[in-house]
XYZ file of C-alpha atoms in Angstrom:
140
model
C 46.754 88.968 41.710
C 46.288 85.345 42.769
C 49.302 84.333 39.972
C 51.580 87.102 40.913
C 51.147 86.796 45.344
C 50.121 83.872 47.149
C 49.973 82.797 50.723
C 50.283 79.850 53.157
C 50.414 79.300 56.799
C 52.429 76.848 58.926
C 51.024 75.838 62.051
C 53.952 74.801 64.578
C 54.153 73.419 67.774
C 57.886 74.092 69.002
C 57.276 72.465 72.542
C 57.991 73.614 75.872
C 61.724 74.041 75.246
C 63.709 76.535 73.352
C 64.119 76.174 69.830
C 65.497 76.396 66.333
C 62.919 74.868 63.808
C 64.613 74.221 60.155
C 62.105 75.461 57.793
C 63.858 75.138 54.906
C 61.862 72.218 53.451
C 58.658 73.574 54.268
C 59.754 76.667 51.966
C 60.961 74.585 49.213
C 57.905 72.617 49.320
C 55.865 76.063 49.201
C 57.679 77.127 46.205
C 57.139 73.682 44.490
C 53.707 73.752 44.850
C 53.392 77.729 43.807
C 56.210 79.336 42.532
C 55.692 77.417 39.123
C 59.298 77.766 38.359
C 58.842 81.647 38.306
C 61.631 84.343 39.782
C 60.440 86.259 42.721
C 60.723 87.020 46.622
C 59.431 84.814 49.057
C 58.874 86.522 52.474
C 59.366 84.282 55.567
C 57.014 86.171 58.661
C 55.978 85.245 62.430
C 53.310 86.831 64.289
C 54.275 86.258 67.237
C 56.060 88.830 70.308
C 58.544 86.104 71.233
C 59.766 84.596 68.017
C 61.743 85.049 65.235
C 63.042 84.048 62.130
C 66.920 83.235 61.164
C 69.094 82.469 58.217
C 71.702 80.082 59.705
C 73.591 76.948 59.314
C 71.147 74.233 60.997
C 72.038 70.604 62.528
C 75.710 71.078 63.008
C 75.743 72.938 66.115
C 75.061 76.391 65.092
C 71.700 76.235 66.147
C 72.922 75.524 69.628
C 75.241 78.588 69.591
C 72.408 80.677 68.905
C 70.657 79.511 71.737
C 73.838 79.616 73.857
C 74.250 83.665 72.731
C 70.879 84.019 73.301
C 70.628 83.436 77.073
C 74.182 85.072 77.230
C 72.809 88.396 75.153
C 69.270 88.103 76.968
C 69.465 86.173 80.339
C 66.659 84.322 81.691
C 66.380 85.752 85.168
C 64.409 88.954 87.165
C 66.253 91.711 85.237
C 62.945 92.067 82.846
C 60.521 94.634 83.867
C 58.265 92.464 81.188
C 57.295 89.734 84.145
C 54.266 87.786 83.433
C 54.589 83.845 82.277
C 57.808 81.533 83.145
C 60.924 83.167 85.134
C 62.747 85.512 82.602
C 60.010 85.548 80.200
C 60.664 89.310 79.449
C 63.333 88.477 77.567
C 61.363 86.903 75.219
C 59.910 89.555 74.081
C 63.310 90.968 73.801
C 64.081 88.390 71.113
C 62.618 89.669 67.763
C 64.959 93.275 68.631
C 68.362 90.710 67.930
C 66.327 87.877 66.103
C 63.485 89.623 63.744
C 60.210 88.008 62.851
C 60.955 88.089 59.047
C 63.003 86.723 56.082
C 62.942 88.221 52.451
C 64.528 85.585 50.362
C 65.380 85.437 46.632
C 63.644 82.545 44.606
C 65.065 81.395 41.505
C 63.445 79.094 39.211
C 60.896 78.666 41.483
C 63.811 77.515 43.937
C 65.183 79.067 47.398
C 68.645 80.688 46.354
C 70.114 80.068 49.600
C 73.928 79.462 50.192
C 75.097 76.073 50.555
C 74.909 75.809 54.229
C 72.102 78.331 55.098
C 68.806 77.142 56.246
C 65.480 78.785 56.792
C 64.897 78.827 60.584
C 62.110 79.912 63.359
C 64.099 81.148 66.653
C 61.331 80.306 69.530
C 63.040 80.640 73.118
C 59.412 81.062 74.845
C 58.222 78.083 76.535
C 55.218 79.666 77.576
C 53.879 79.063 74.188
C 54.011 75.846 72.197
C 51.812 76.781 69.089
C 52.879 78.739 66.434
C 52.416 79.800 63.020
C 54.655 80.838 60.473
C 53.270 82.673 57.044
C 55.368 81.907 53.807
C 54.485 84.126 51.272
C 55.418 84.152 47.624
C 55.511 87.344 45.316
C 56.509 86.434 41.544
């Protein structure tokens, strides 16, 4: 089983600020080291209540937008019966409903087959917590 599925996890700290992380090179440095130049899935996952994981063009401002959507979708104010941690923190946990905590992407030749522009992101807009992880996982 070890040749066919294997396993890593990223530990993150995203700060005490919303954020989109670009993951992208983490994956492709995953797949380097154990994809082997074999076809398969790999399967992007966060285990966290307040995060999530996006497919998106990163570092020319569309990582902004979908923080600006974000607090325009999900507000950061009272309206959250969820109340504990920072004001509007109930929205966080609103997050991974519009932003899910999971990628399944197609590897090819060992490589990412992502479009040109998309990147491999982790959406984290609570600044309650700063540590996260992130499990890559390949299946060949």
């Amino acid at each position: 089983m070890s040749d066919t599925f294997t396993t890593h996890v990223l530990n993150l700290t995203t700060g005490s600020r919303e954020t989109v992380t670009d993951l992208t090179g983490d994956c492709a440095e995953f797949l380097r080291q154990r994809a082997a130049g074999r076809d398969g899935l790999l399967n992007v996952f966060v285990p966290h209540a307040t995060a999530g994981i996006a497919v998106l063009e990163s570092g020319a401002g569309s990582d902004d937008d979908l923080l600006a959507t974000l607090h325009t979708l999900l507000p950061a104010d009272d309206r959250w019966q969820h109340r504990h941690g920072s004001p509007g923190h109930g929205r966080d946990h609103v997050l991974p409903a519009l932003v899910p905590p999971h990628a399944t992407l197609p590897v090819v030749d060992g490589r990412l087959a992502l479009g040109t522009w998309q990147s491999v992101c982790l959406v984290d807009t609570n600044k309650d917590n700063p540590n996260r992880q992130v499990r890559l996982s390949f299946l060949g």
